[in-house]
Short mmCIF file of C-alpha atoms and ligand atoms in Angstrom, two decimals:
data_model
loop_
_atom_site.label_atom_id
_atom_site.label_comp_id
_atom_site.label_asym_id
_atom_site.label_seq_id
_atom_site.Cartn_x
_atom_site.Cartn_y
_atom_site.Cartn_z
CA MET A 14 7.82 14.39 20.57
CA SER A 15 8.72 16.11 18.25
CA ASN A 16 11.85 14.55 17.83
CA PHE A 17 11.03 14.69 14.06
CA ASN A 18 11.36 18.24 13.23
CA ASN A 19 14.58 18.19 11.44
CA LEU A 20 12.93 15.61 8.83
CA LEU A 21 9.53 17.77 8.70
CA ALA A 22 9.48 19.32 5.09
CA GLU A 23 6.88 21.86 4.39
CA ALA A 24 7.86 22.30 0.67
CA ASN A 25 7.46 20.56 -2.35
CA LEU A 26 10.80 19.15 -3.62
CA ILE A 27 10.86 20.43 -8.32
CA ASP A 28 13.73 19.99 -9.64
CA GLY A 29 16.15 19.85 -6.93
CA ARG A 30 14.38 22.74 -4.85
CA TRP A 31 12.28 22.74 -1.62
CA THR A 32 9.54 24.92 -2.93
CA GLY A 33 5.61 26.95 -2.54
CA ALA A 34 3.00 26.59 -4.28
CA ASP A 35 2.94 29.23 -6.89
CA ASN A 36 -0.08 30.87 -5.30
CA GLY A 37 1.75 30.71 -1.41
CA ARG A 38 -1.73 29.00 -0.50
CA THR A 39 -0.64 26.05 2.20
CA ILE A 40 -2.59 23.39 3.22
CA ASP A 41 -2.45 22.47 7.75
CA VAL A 42 -1.93 19.08 8.62
CA THR A 43 -3.30 17.11 11.63
CA ASN A 44 -2.34 14.86 14.41
CA PRO A 45 -5.64 12.98 14.35
CA ALA A 46 -4.74 12.03 17.78
CA THR A 47 -4.62 15.40 19.47
CA GLY A 48 -6.28 17.51 16.57
CA GLU A 49 -3.69 19.72 16.61
CA VAL A 50 -1.98 21.57 13.44
CA ILE A 51 1.81 20.07 12.76
CA GLY A 52 2.90 21.82 9.91
CA THR A 53 1.70 22.94 6.60
CA ILE A 54 2.09 22.47 3.01
CA PRO A 55 2.33 23.87 -0.54
CA ASN A 56 -1.07 23.83 -1.78
CA CYS A 57 -0.27 23.13 -5.43
CA GLY A 58 -1.65 22.67 -9.04
CA SER A 59 -1.25 22.19 -12.63
CA ASP A 60 1.68 25.16 -13.21
CA GLU A 61 4.05 23.23 -9.92
CA THR A 62 2.94 19.65 -11.32
CA ASP A 63 3.97 20.07 -15.29
CA ARG A 64 7.54 22.21 -13.86
CA ALA A 65 7.51 18.75 -11.99
CA ILE A 66 7.34 16.28 -14.43
CA ALA A 67 9.62 18.62 -17.28
CA ALA A 68 12.04 18.14 -14.45
CA ALA A 69 12.05 14.67 -13.92
CA GLN A 70 11.95 14.59 -18.67
CA SER A 71 15.04 16.06 -18.26
CA ALA A 72 17.05 14.81 -15.65
CA PHE A 73 15.56 11.36 -17.23
CA GLU A 74 18.38 11.66 -20.34
CA SER A 75 21.33 11.25 -17.84
CA TRP A 76 19.83 8.89 -15.23
CA SER A 77 18.67 6.73 -17.44
CA ARG A 78 22.10 6.11 -18.67
CA SER A 79 23.53 6.43 -15.07
CA ASP A 80 25.81 2.82 -13.77
CA LEU A 81 24.01 0.43 -13.00
CA SER A 82 26.93 0.32 -10.19
CA LEU A 83 26.04 4.28 -9.19
CA ARG A 84 22.02 4.03 -8.98
CA VAL A 85 22.41 0.65 -6.87
CA ARG A 86 24.91 2.27 -4.40
CA LEU A 87 22.41 5.33 -4.05
CA LEU A 88 19.93 3.30 -3.41
CA HIS A 89 21.62 1.29 -0.06
CA ASP A 90 22.64 4.72 0.78
CA LEU A 91 18.87 5.78 0.66
CA HIS A 92 18.07 2.42 2.50
CA ASP A 93 20.17 3.40 5.41
CA ALA A 94 19.25 7.20 5.43
CA LEU A 95 15.91 5.41 6.42
CA MET A 96 17.40 3.08 9.52
CA ASP A 97 19.48 5.76 10.59
CA ASN A 98 16.18 7.52 10.97
CA GLN A 99 14.25 4.70 12.24
CA GLU A 100 13.48 6.37 15.19
CA PRO A 101 11.96 9.63 14.22
CA LEU A 102 10.79 9.31 11.16
CA ALA A 103 8.57 6.08 12.76
CA GLN A 104 7.72 9.32 15.31
CA LEU A 105 6.31 11.35 12.68
CA LEU A 106 4.23 8.61 10.45
CA THR A 107 2.32 8.88 14.21
CA ALA A 108 1.74 12.20 14.44
CA GLU A 109 0.29 12.89 10.58
CA GLN A 110 -1.05 8.98 9.70
CA GLY A 111 -1.99 7.43 13.84
CA LYS A 112 -1.19 3.73 13.95
CA PRO A 113 0.87 2.36 16.89
CA ILE A 114 4.41 3.27 17.17
CA PHE A 115 5.39 -0.31 17.19
CA GLU A 116 3.35 -0.43 13.85
CA ALA A 117 5.34 2.85 12.29
CA ARG A 118 8.14 1.67 13.44
CA GLY A 119 7.74 -1.90 11.65
CA GLU A 120 6.84 0.28 8.49
CA ILE A 121 10.02 2.26 7.70
CA ALA A 122 11.17 -1.07 8.59
CA ILE A 123 9.88 -2.82 5.69
CA GLY A 124 10.19 0.69 3.01
CA ALA A 125 13.94 0.46 3.78
CA ALA A 126 13.99 -3.25 2.15
CA TYR A 127 11.64 -2.67 0.02
CA ILE A 128 14.90 0.02 -1.00
CA ARG A 129 17.35 -2.72 -0.68
CA TRP A 130 15.74 -5.69 -2.56
CA PHE A 131 15.18 -3.50 -5.65
CA ALA A 132 18.70 -2.54 -5.33
CA GLU A 133 19.64 -5.78 -5.77
CA GLU A 134 17.30 -7.64 -7.90
CA ILE A 135 18.08 -4.75 -10.60
CA ARG A 136 20.88 -6.25 -11.38
CA ARG A 137 19.50 -9.18 -12.12
CA ALA A 138 17.71 -7.46 -14.89
CA LYS A 139 18.51 -10.27 -17.46
CA GLY A 140 17.69 -9.80 -21.08
CA GLU A 141 17.93 -12.60 -23.21
CA ILE A 142 19.76 -13.62 -26.80
CA VAL A 143 17.13 -16.15 -28.89
CA PRO A 144 18.11 -18.46 -31.35
CA ALA A 145 17.45 -17.13 -34.16
CA PRO A 146 15.48 -18.81 -36.73
CA THR A 147 18.41 -18.06 -39.95
CA ALA A 148 21.49 -18.67 -39.28
CA ASP A 149 22.72 -14.66 -40.25
CA ARG A 150 20.56 -13.63 -37.35
CA ARG A 151 20.87 -13.11 -33.58
CA LEU A 152 17.44 -12.01 -31.95
CA LEU A 153 18.30 -9.45 -28.91
CA VAL A 154 15.31 -9.43 -26.49
CA THR A 155 16.47 -5.88 -24.28
CA HIS A 156 15.27 -3.73 -21.04
CA HIS A 157 14.65 -0.33 -20.38
CA PRO A 158 13.74 2.27 -18.04
CA ILE A 159 10.28 3.42 -19.41
CA GLY A 160 10.33 6.89 -18.88
CA VAL A 161 9.40 9.50 -15.90
CA VAL A 162 6.73 7.30 -13.45
CA GLY A 163 3.59 9.50 -11.90
CA ALA A 164 3.37 7.94 -8.43
CA ILE A 165 -0.05 8.78 -6.71
CA THR A 166 -0.02 6.75 -2.69
CA PRO A 167 -2.63 6.83 0.17
CA TRP A 168 -3.09 8.42 3.46
CA ASN A 169 -2.53 4.62 5.45
CA PHE A 170 1.17 3.67 4.44
CA PRO A 171 2.36 7.10 3.53
CA SER A 172 5.78 5.83 3.67
CA SER A 173 6.40 2.18 2.60
CA MET A 174 3.67 3.09 -0.10
CA LEU A 175 5.66 4.94 -1.67
CA ALA A 176 9.22 3.11 -0.77
CA ARG A 177 7.62 -0.03 -3.24
CA LYS A 178 6.95 2.47 -5.79
CA LEU A 179 10.40 4.92 -5.51
CA GLY A 180 12.62 1.52 -5.56
CA PRO A 181 11.48 -0.01 -8.93
CA ALA A 182 11.58 3.19 -10.31
CA LEU A 183 15.02 4.77 -9.75
CA ALA A 184 16.41 0.78 -9.59
CA ALA A 185 15.55 0.70 -13.15
CA GLY A 186 16.52 4.20 -14.33
CA CYS A 187 13.61 6.18 -14.30
CA THR A 188 12.23 8.96 -12.70
CA VAL A 189 9.95 10.21 -10.31
CA VAL A 190 7.37 12.66 -10.40
CA ALA A 191 5.65 12.12 -6.70
CA LYS A 192 1.96 12.95 -5.05
CA PRO A 193 1.48 12.16 -1.40
CA ALA A 194 -2.06 12.28 -0.03
CA THR A 195 -3.02 15.36 1.54
CA ALA A 196 -3.92 13.41 4.86
CA THR A 197 0.12 12.16 5.96
CA PRO A 198 2.22 14.29 3.22
CA TYR A 199 5.60 13.92 5.15
CA SER A 200 6.48 10.57 5.63
CA GLY A 201 6.19 11.57 1.70
CA LEU A 202 8.42 13.98 1.49
CA VAL A 203 10.74 13.21 3.61
CA TRP A 204 11.97 10.33 0.85
CA GLY A 205 12.37 13.47 -0.82
CA LYS A 206 15.03 15.17 1.66
CA LEU A 207 16.80 11.32 2.80
CA ALA A 208 17.53 10.68 -1.56
CA GLN A 209 19.17 14.33 -1.25
CA ASP A 210 21.11 13.88 1.52
CA VAL A 211 22.88 10.86 -0.92
CA GLY A 212 22.99 12.66 -3.47
CA PHE A 213 20.35 11.83 -6.02
CA PRO A 214 20.44 14.30 -9.09
CA ASP A 215 18.34 17.18 -9.10
CA GLY A 216 15.18 16.45 -10.76
CA VAL A 217 15.13 12.54 -11.03
CA VAL A 218 12.28 12.41 -7.65
CA ASN A 219 10.12 15.32 -7.74
CA ILE A 220 7.45 15.44 -4.61
CA VAL A 221 4.26 17.85 -5.15
CA THR A 222 1.36 18.33 -2.66
CA GLY A 223 -1.80 19.94 -2.94
CA SER A 224 -4.95 19.42 -5.14
CA SER A 225 -5.21 15.27 -6.13
CA SER A 226 -7.26 16.59 -9.11
CA ALA A 227 -4.76 19.42 -10.56
CA ILE A 228 -2.09 16.92 -9.43
CA GLY A 229 -3.47 14.02 -10.98
CA GLY A 230 -4.84 15.53 -14.34
CA SER A 231 -1.26 16.72 -14.78
CA ILE A 232 0.06 13.54 -14.37
CA MET A 233 -2.53 12.21 -16.33
CA ALA A 234 -2.56 14.27 -19.16
CA SER A 235 1.09 14.78 -19.75
CA PRO A 236 2.37 12.81 -22.71
CA GLU A 237 6.01 12.55 -20.24
CA VAL A 238 4.67 10.08 -18.06
CA ARG A 239 5.24 7.19 -19.63
CA LYS A 240 3.85 5.06 -16.44
CA VAL A 241 1.35 5.84 -13.10
CA THR A 242 1.50 3.48 -9.97
CA PHE A 243 -0.79 4.38 -8.11
CA THR A 244 -2.34 3.36 -4.37
CA GLY A 245 -5.46 3.92 -3.70
CA SER A 246 -8.59 3.24 -3.90
CA THR A 247 -10.71 1.47 -6.44
CA GLU A 248 -13.17 4.60 -7.34
CA VAL A 249 -10.08 6.99 -7.79
CA GLY A 250 -8.18 4.04 -9.84
CA LYS A 251 -10.48 3.76 -12.09
CA THR A 252 -10.86 7.41 -12.58
CA LEU A 253 -6.81 7.19 -13.25
CA ILE A 254 -7.48 4.26 -15.51
CA ARG A 255 -10.09 6.69 -17.58
CA GLN A 256 -8.06 9.52 -17.47
CA SER A 257 -4.73 7.07 -19.26
CA ALA A 258 -6.10 6.19 -22.26
CA ASP A 259 -5.33 8.92 -24.15
CA THR A 260 -2.04 8.86 -24.13
CA VAL A 261 -1.46 4.71 -23.11
CA LYS A 262 0.37 5.28 -20.00
CA LYS A 263 1.08 1.15 -18.66
CA LEU A 264 -0.66 1.70 -15.82
CA SER A 265 0.11 -0.71 -11.77
CA MET A 266 -3.62 -0.24 -9.75
CA GLU A 267 -3.30 -1.29 -5.95
CA LEU A 268 -6.56 -0.75 -5.28
CA GLY A 269 -9.03 -1.32 -2.59
CA GLY A 270 -9.80 -5.01 -1.70
CA ASN A 271 -12.69 -7.26 0.91
CA ALA A 272 -9.94 -9.83 2.46
CA PRO A 273 -12.22 -13.40 3.78
CA PHE A 274 -10.41 -14.78 6.80
CA ILE A 275 -11.65 -18.76 7.02
CA VAL A 276 -11.93 -20.37 9.99
CA PHE A 277 -11.95 -24.52 8.91
CA ASP A 278 -12.53 -26.87 12.14
CA ASP A 279 -9.72 -28.40 11.89
CA ALA A 280 -7.35 -25.36 12.34
CA ASP A 281 -5.10 -24.31 15.55
CA LEU A 282 -7.48 -22.12 17.31
CA ASP A 283 -5.51 -20.24 19.54
CA ALA A 284 -3.42 -19.23 16.09
CA ALA A 285 -6.96 -18.27 14.06
CA VAL A 286 -6.92 -16.01 16.78
CA GLU A 287 -3.45 -14.40 16.59
CA GLY A 288 -3.81 -14.44 12.62
CA ALA A 289 -7.32 -12.80 13.16
CA MET A 290 -5.97 -10.11 15.40
CA ILE A 291 -3.53 -8.93 12.96
CA ALA A 292 -5.01 -9.13 9.91
CA LYS A 293 -8.01 -7.03 11.30
CA PHE A 294 -6.90 -5.15 14.22
CA ARG A 295 -3.64 -3.92 11.92
CA ASN A 296 -3.40 0.05 11.06
CA MET A 297 -6.77 0.45 13.62
CA GLY A 298 -8.24 -1.88 10.57
CA GLN A 299 -7.39 0.48 7.70
CA THR A 300 -4.79 -1.53 5.38
CA CYS A 301 -5.95 -2.53 2.06
CA VAL A 302 -5.29 -6.27 3.22
CA CYS A 303 -7.18 -5.49 6.22
CA THR A 304 -9.87 -8.55 7.15
CA ASN A 305 -13.33 -7.42 5.94
CA ARG A 306 -15.03 -10.60 6.51
CA PHE A 307 -14.20 -13.55 9.16
CA TYR A 308 -15.87 -17.69 7.73
CA VAL A 309 -15.79 -19.78 11.00
CA GLN A 310 -17.56 -22.85 10.18
CA ALA A 311 -20.33 -24.05 12.36
CA GLY A 312 -18.23 -26.79 14.51
CA ILE A 313 -15.48 -23.98 15.83
CA HIS A 314 -17.62 -20.79 15.28
CA ASP A 315 -18.36 -20.42 19.10
CA ALA A 316 -14.65 -21.31 19.96
CA PHE A 317 -13.22 -18.61 17.97
CA VAL A 318 -15.95 -15.70 18.62
CA ALA A 319 -15.20 -16.08 22.04
CA LYS A 320 -11.50 -16.08 21.79
CA LEU A 321 -11.59 -13.25 19.50
CA LYS A 322 -13.88 -10.87 21.75
CA ASP A 323 -12.06 -11.24 24.52
CA ALA A 324 -8.51 -10.47 22.61
CA VAL A 325 -10.26 -7.26 20.76
CA ALA A 326 -11.33 -6.17 24.74
CA ALA A 327 -8.19 -6.58 26.08
CA LEU A 328 -6.87 -4.34 22.90
CA VAL A 329 -4.95 -0.98 24.37
CA VAL A 330 -6.77 2.47 22.38
CA GLY A 331 -5.03 5.34 22.98
CA ASN A 332 -2.25 8.04 21.25
CA GLY A 333 -0.61 5.96 19.23
CA ALA A 334 3.02 7.45 20.13
CA GLU A 335 2.45 5.72 23.86
CA ASP A 336 4.10 2.62 23.60
CA SER A 337 1.72 0.51 25.17
CA VAL A 338 -1.03 1.13 22.95
CA GLN A 339 -1.94 -1.38 20.37
CA GLN A 340 -4.84 1.21 18.66
CA GLY A 341 -4.51 4.68 17.85
CA PRO A 342 -7.77 7.34 16.35
CA LEU A 343 -9.13 6.82 12.94
CA ILE A 344 -8.16 8.76 10.43
CA ASP A 345 -10.92 11.91 10.04
CA GLY A 346 -14.45 11.69 11.02
CA GLY A 347 -15.45 10.21 7.79
CA ALA A 348 -13.83 7.18 8.25
CA VAL A 349 -15.58 6.82 12.08
CA ALA A 350 -19.50 7.45 10.26
CA LYS A 351 -18.61 4.97 8.02
CA VAL A 352 -17.57 2.21 10.66
CA GLU A 353 -21.28 3.64 12.76
CA GLU A 354 -22.94 2.96 9.36
CA MET A 355 -21.84 -0.18 8.64
CA ILE A 356 -22.44 -1.09 12.21
CA ALA A 357 -26.21 -0.32 12.29
CA ASP A 358 -26.32 -1.76 9.14
CA ALA A 359 -25.42 -4.91 10.77
CA VAL A 360 -27.80 -4.94 13.80
CA ALA A 361 -30.94 -3.60 11.21
CA ASN A 362 -29.98 -6.63 9.98
CA GLY A 363 -29.93 -8.82 12.31
CA GLY A 364 -26.39 -8.82 13.62
CA SER A 365 -25.24 -8.65 16.89
CA VAL A 366 -22.94 -6.46 18.42
CA ILE A 367 -20.65 -8.75 21.24
CA GLN A 368 -17.54 -6.01 21.93
CA GLY A 369 -17.41 -2.66 21.77
CA GLY A 370 -19.44 -0.56 18.72
CA LYS A 371 -19.41 3.36 19.96
CA ARG A 372 -17.13 6.09 19.59
CA HIS A 373 -14.14 5.84 22.30
CA SER A 374 -14.57 7.89 25.46
CA ASN A 375 -11.22 8.90 24.55
CA GLY A 376 -13.50 11.20 21.51
CA GLY A 377 -12.41 12.76 18.33
CA THR A 378 -11.35 10.10 16.45
CA TYR A 379 -11.56 6.78 18.72
CA PHE A 380 -13.50 3.68 18.56
CA GLN A 381 -13.79 0.95 20.24
CA PRO A 382 -12.61 -2.17 18.52
CA THR A 383 -16.33 -4.00 17.78
CA VAL A 384 -16.79 -7.93 16.68
CA VAL A 385 -20.68 -8.35 15.38
CA THR A 386 -21.45 -11.47 15.04
CA GLY A 387 -24.39 -13.15 13.28
CA ALA A 388 -22.79 -11.59 9.70
CA SER A 389 -24.85 -12.33 6.81
CA ALA A 390 -24.17 -11.96 2.72
CA ASP A 391 -27.02 -8.78 2.28
CA MET A 392 -24.97 -6.43 4.76
CA GLN A 393 -22.57 -3.72 4.26
CA VAL A 394 -19.66 -5.43 5.47
CA ALA A 395 -20.55 -8.62 3.35
CA THR A 396 -19.69 -5.79 0.13
CA GLU A 397 -18.00 -2.34 1.08
CA GLU A 398 -14.48 -1.99 2.51
CA ILE A 399 -14.85 -1.69 6.04
CA PHE A 400 -11.47 0.05 6.37
CA GLY A 401 -11.99 0.45 10.11
CA PRO A 402 -11.80 -1.30 13.86
CA LEU A 403 -15.01 -3.96 12.90
CA ALA A 404 -14.74 -7.46 13.08
CA ALA A 405 -17.82 -9.06 11.33
CA VAL A 406 -18.27 -13.21 11.82
CA PHE A 407 -19.81 -15.19 9.30
CA LYS A 408 -20.67 -18.31 10.08
CA PHE A 409 -20.66 -21.63 7.38
CA ASP A 410 -20.74 -25.36 7.08
CA ASN A 411 -18.82 -26.28 4.05
CA GLU A 412 -15.38 -25.51 2.09
CA ASP A 413 -17.41 -25.15 -0.82
CA GLU A 414 -20.00 -22.89 0.68
CA ALA A 415 -17.21 -21.08 2.52
CA ILE A 416 -14.99 -20.67 -0.96
CA ALA A 417 -18.06 -19.02 -2.46
CA ALA A 418 -19.17 -16.53 -0.28
CA ALA A 419 -15.30 -15.67 0.07
CA ASN A 420 -15.77 -14.96 -4.24
CA ALA A 421 -18.38 -13.14 -4.05
CA THR A 422 -17.39 -10.01 -4.32
CA GLU A 423 -15.47 -7.97 -6.94
CA PHE A 424 -12.32 -6.95 -5.20
CA GLY A 425 -9.82 -9.81 -4.93
CA LEU A 426 -6.52 -8.58 -2.64
CA ALA A 427 -5.78 -10.70 0.20
CA ALA A 428 -7.65 -13.64 1.61
CA TYR A 429 -7.06 -15.86 5.45
CA ALA A 430 -7.46 -18.59 5.95
CA TYR A 431 -6.98 -21.57 8.59
CA THR A 432 -6.62 -25.15 8.04
CA ARG A 433 -3.97 -27.92 8.86
CA ASP A 434 -5.27 -30.13 5.87
CA LEU A 435 -2.76 -29.90 3.35
CA GLY A 436 -5.34 -31.19 0.43
CA ARG A 437 -7.49 -28.23 0.87
CA THR A 438 -5.00 -25.95 1.14
CA PHE A 439 -4.17 -25.98 -2.58
CA ARG A 440 -7.87 -26.47 -2.92
CA LEU A 441 -7.68 -22.81 -2.36
CA ASN A 442 -4.66 -21.96 -3.41
CA GLU A 443 -6.47 -22.94 -6.96
CA ARG A 444 -9.95 -21.50 -6.17
CA LEU A 445 -9.69 -18.32 -3.93
CA GLU A 446 -9.97 -15.57 -6.42
CA TYR A 447 -7.12 -13.22 -4.64
CA GLY A 448 -3.81 -12.09 -5.39
CA LEU A 449 -2.23 -12.84 -2.13
CA ILE A 450 -3.48 -15.99 0.13
CA GLY A 451 -2.37 -16.10 3.62
CA ILE A 452 -2.35 -20.01 5.26
CA ASN A 453 -2.14 -19.86 8.95
CA SER A 454 -0.82 -16.29 9.02
CA GLY A 455 -2.55 -13.15 8.62
CA LEU A 456 0.33 -11.09 7.85
CA ILE A 457 2.24 -12.11 4.60
CA THR A 458 3.20 -8.97 3.44
CA THR A 459 7.55 -9.34 2.32
CA VAL A 460 9.13 -7.85 -0.06
CA GLU A 461 10.19 -11.65 -1.33
CA ALA A 462 7.04 -12.03 -2.79
CA PRO A 463 4.97 -9.78 -5.66
CA PHE A 464 2.37 -7.64 -4.16
CA GLY A 465 -0.86 -6.90 -6.14
CA GLY A 466 -4.96 -7.60 -6.53
CA MET A 467 -6.68 -9.65 -8.86
CA LYS A 468 -10.71 -8.23 -10.35
CA GLU A 469 -11.59 -4.61 -9.41
CA SER A 470 -8.35 -4.91 -6.50
CA GLY A 471 -6.64 -3.81 -9.81
CA MET A 472 -3.17 -4.79 -11.60
CA GLY A 473 0.33 -5.09 -11.35
CA LYS A 474 2.75 -5.94 -9.13
CA GLU A 475 4.35 -4.68 -6.11
CA GLY A 476 8.15 -6.07 -4.70
CA GLY A 477 9.28 -9.68 -5.52
CA SER A 478 11.11 -10.25 -8.91
CA GLN A 479 8.27 -8.84 -10.82
CA GLY A 480 8.16 -5.45 -9.38
CA LEU A 481 10.15 -4.24 -11.64
CA ASP A 482 8.97 -5.61 -14.28
CA ASP A 483 6.15 -2.38 -14.62
CA TYR A 484 9.40 -0.25 -15.04
CA LEU A 485 11.07 -1.48 -18.20
CA GLU A 486 10.41 -1.98 -20.88
CA THR A 487 11.06 -4.97 -23.50
CA LYS A 488 12.24 -4.01 -26.75
CA TYR A 489 13.65 -7.01 -29.43
CA MET A 490 15.75 -6.11 -31.78
CA CYS A 491 17.19 -8.40 -34.15
CA VAL A 492 20.76 -8.14 -36.05
CA ALA A 493 20.30 -9.68 -39.78
CA GLY A 494 23.05 -10.33 -42.44
CA LEU A 495 26.04 -11.47 -40.66
P1 LIG B 512 -7.87 7.56 -2.16
O1 LIG B 512 -9.37 8.59 -1.74
O2 LIG B 512 -7.81 7.20 -3.69
O3 LIG B 512 -6.51 8.68 -2.33
C1 LIG B 512 -5.45 7.69 -2.42
C2 LIG B 512 -4.22 8.73 -3.02
O4 LIG B 512 -5.31 9.63 -4.63
C3 LIG B 512 -4.54 10.14 -2.23
O5 LIG B 512 -3.14 10.94 -2.44
C4 LIG B 512 -5.25 11.50 -3.47
O6 LIG B 512 -5.20 12.35 -2.72
C5 LIG B 512 -5.50 11.04 -4.92
N1 LIG B 512 -6.21 11.55 -5.27
C6 LIG B 512 -7.67 11.07 -5.22
N2 LIG B 512 -8.45 11.68 -5.77
C7 LIG B 512 -7.78 11.87 -6.74
C8 LIG B 512 -7.60 12.06 -8.61
N3 LIG B 512 -8.91 12.76 -9.10
N4 LIG B 512 -6.57 11.85 -9.16
C9 LIG B 512 -5.32 10.95 -9.15
N5 LIG B 512 -5.68 11.35 -7.76
C10 LIG B 512 -6.46 11.38 -6.78
O7 LIG B 512 -7.69 6.29 -1.06
P2 LIG B 512 -7.44 6.74 0.54
O8 LIG B 512 -8.02 6.33 0.73
O9 LIG B 512 -5.99 7.54 0.62
O10 LIG B 512 -6.72 4.83 0.90
C11 LIG B 512 -7.69 4.62 1.11
C12 LIG B 512 -7.68 3.09 -0.20
O11 LIG B 512 -6.75 2.57 -0.68
C13 LIG B 512 -8.32 1.85 0.40
O12 LIG B 512 -9.05 1.64 -0.40
C14 LIG B 512 -7.21 0.97 0.85
O13 LIG B 512 -7.56 -0.80 0.43
C15 LIG B 512 -6.16 1.34 -0.67
N6 LIG B 512 -5.03 0.89 -1.01
C16 LIG B 512 -4.86 -0.17 -1.24
C17 LIG B 512 -3.16 -0.49 -1.02
C18 LIG B 512 -2.72 -1.92 -1.97
O14 LIG B 512 -2.12 -1.81 -1.96
N7 LIG B 512 -4.01 -2.82 -2.77
C19 LIG B 512 -2.36 -0.14 -0.37
C20 LIG B 512 -3.33 0.33 0.32
C21 LIG B 512 -4.16 1.42 0.44
P3 LIG B 512 -5.59 13.07 -1.61
O15 LIG B 512 -4.90 12.65 -0.95
O16 LIG B 512 -5.32 14.62 -2.10
O17 LIG B 512 -6.95 13.52 -1.66
#
């Protein structure tokens, strides 16, 4: 289980050099499955971040004008470096984050796929020659790298969330200052190591760890950072949006969710339960697109609940490093306390715990995968992101009621529905206020499609042909007097 030792970067990457914090301070990183310390990372602040920004600004001069073919080749090499190290990288990811090893392998693979996607997509980032109103003019619309990019990522997908930012930024010719989450920094830092190994020039990728407010503060205050891409909570996202005003930065915000999962009477029951398990329990319920609220139509409700209960009871809980495990520990004690609080609130408001409901006998931050029925709109589970292995089931009677309930939240990231009615599928597409909609599937993220939320779940898209837009500035040039 220490296969990843040569990928464990316990320093920060600034201008091509691996360094510690100026004051020598470090932060311990622990394995949530065992409580053991994996290693340390530098506890950096604004001075180190300012240097990383200066390095990125300096590197931008040449990187932004580098040959497209060079950038494409380096990105393909980065993809290959990821996949050549898929197994140790997955082990490292599981060690710091807790997710089952098969999920970690999948995260490394999709991260690599994003890098390859953007290596391909940048070759199609075409401009336009627009018909001019007069014969003596030519109107050109051209795309240019936006500049230094600040990238701040969360702990739940510490590898692939950075891939979705590094891929388009590097392809476009931008340079990057990245700040991984403190709980799971190594899966982020290793991107710096691999980028260096395959030959990205010094200063193109910089990675800083430590105080989020100091590092974030420097990134947000810097006039040289032209774009910030953030994945994390809505609360922190709003702070960054406010801080961006003084330097008018372009922003991408991938924020929290409160996904509804609607099961209609005409659904394929087995498929719905299978999709429910993926959409709810992947990463122990700690994904932004995880189902928060199951809405199940009255005619199928009891059958769905019975099958869901059995499937949840069969989940194998343990250290994610073991191949048979399907549910690892939660990220920390706060996450456990939040799930407990939400279960207590649901029970106090008339809900019933029909499966799980307690801390797991493994101790630590393990929690029993849980199903609560009889959920209602006045419970916390209806309005707050659960981010844990708790499935809350609401009952509904008709389509209008389900859509209204699904939309009754300030969030708008992912929504799922199971139905065999084609007309209803299109009504859902038009009426659900969500950026991602899965019909008859609980797992829809793919590099080819734009990922991003509506309402307070954020702005901007990652992946798809749209995923490059945020890293490119569009210029219009008029050539007159011809
Ligand atoms: P978080 O607390 O918002 O942290 C995200 C990142 O922001 C971390 O690197 C964190 O650093 C940093 N940060 C915290 N305060 C900051 C500040 N004042 N200035 C600058 N950076 C700051 O979120 P999380 O708990 O890691 O992740 C879970 C959340 O992310 C959930 O709400 C989930 O829905 C959301 N998420 C959204 C998507 C999406 O694509 N929409 C994907 C995954 C996750 P530290 O780690 O040092 O605190």
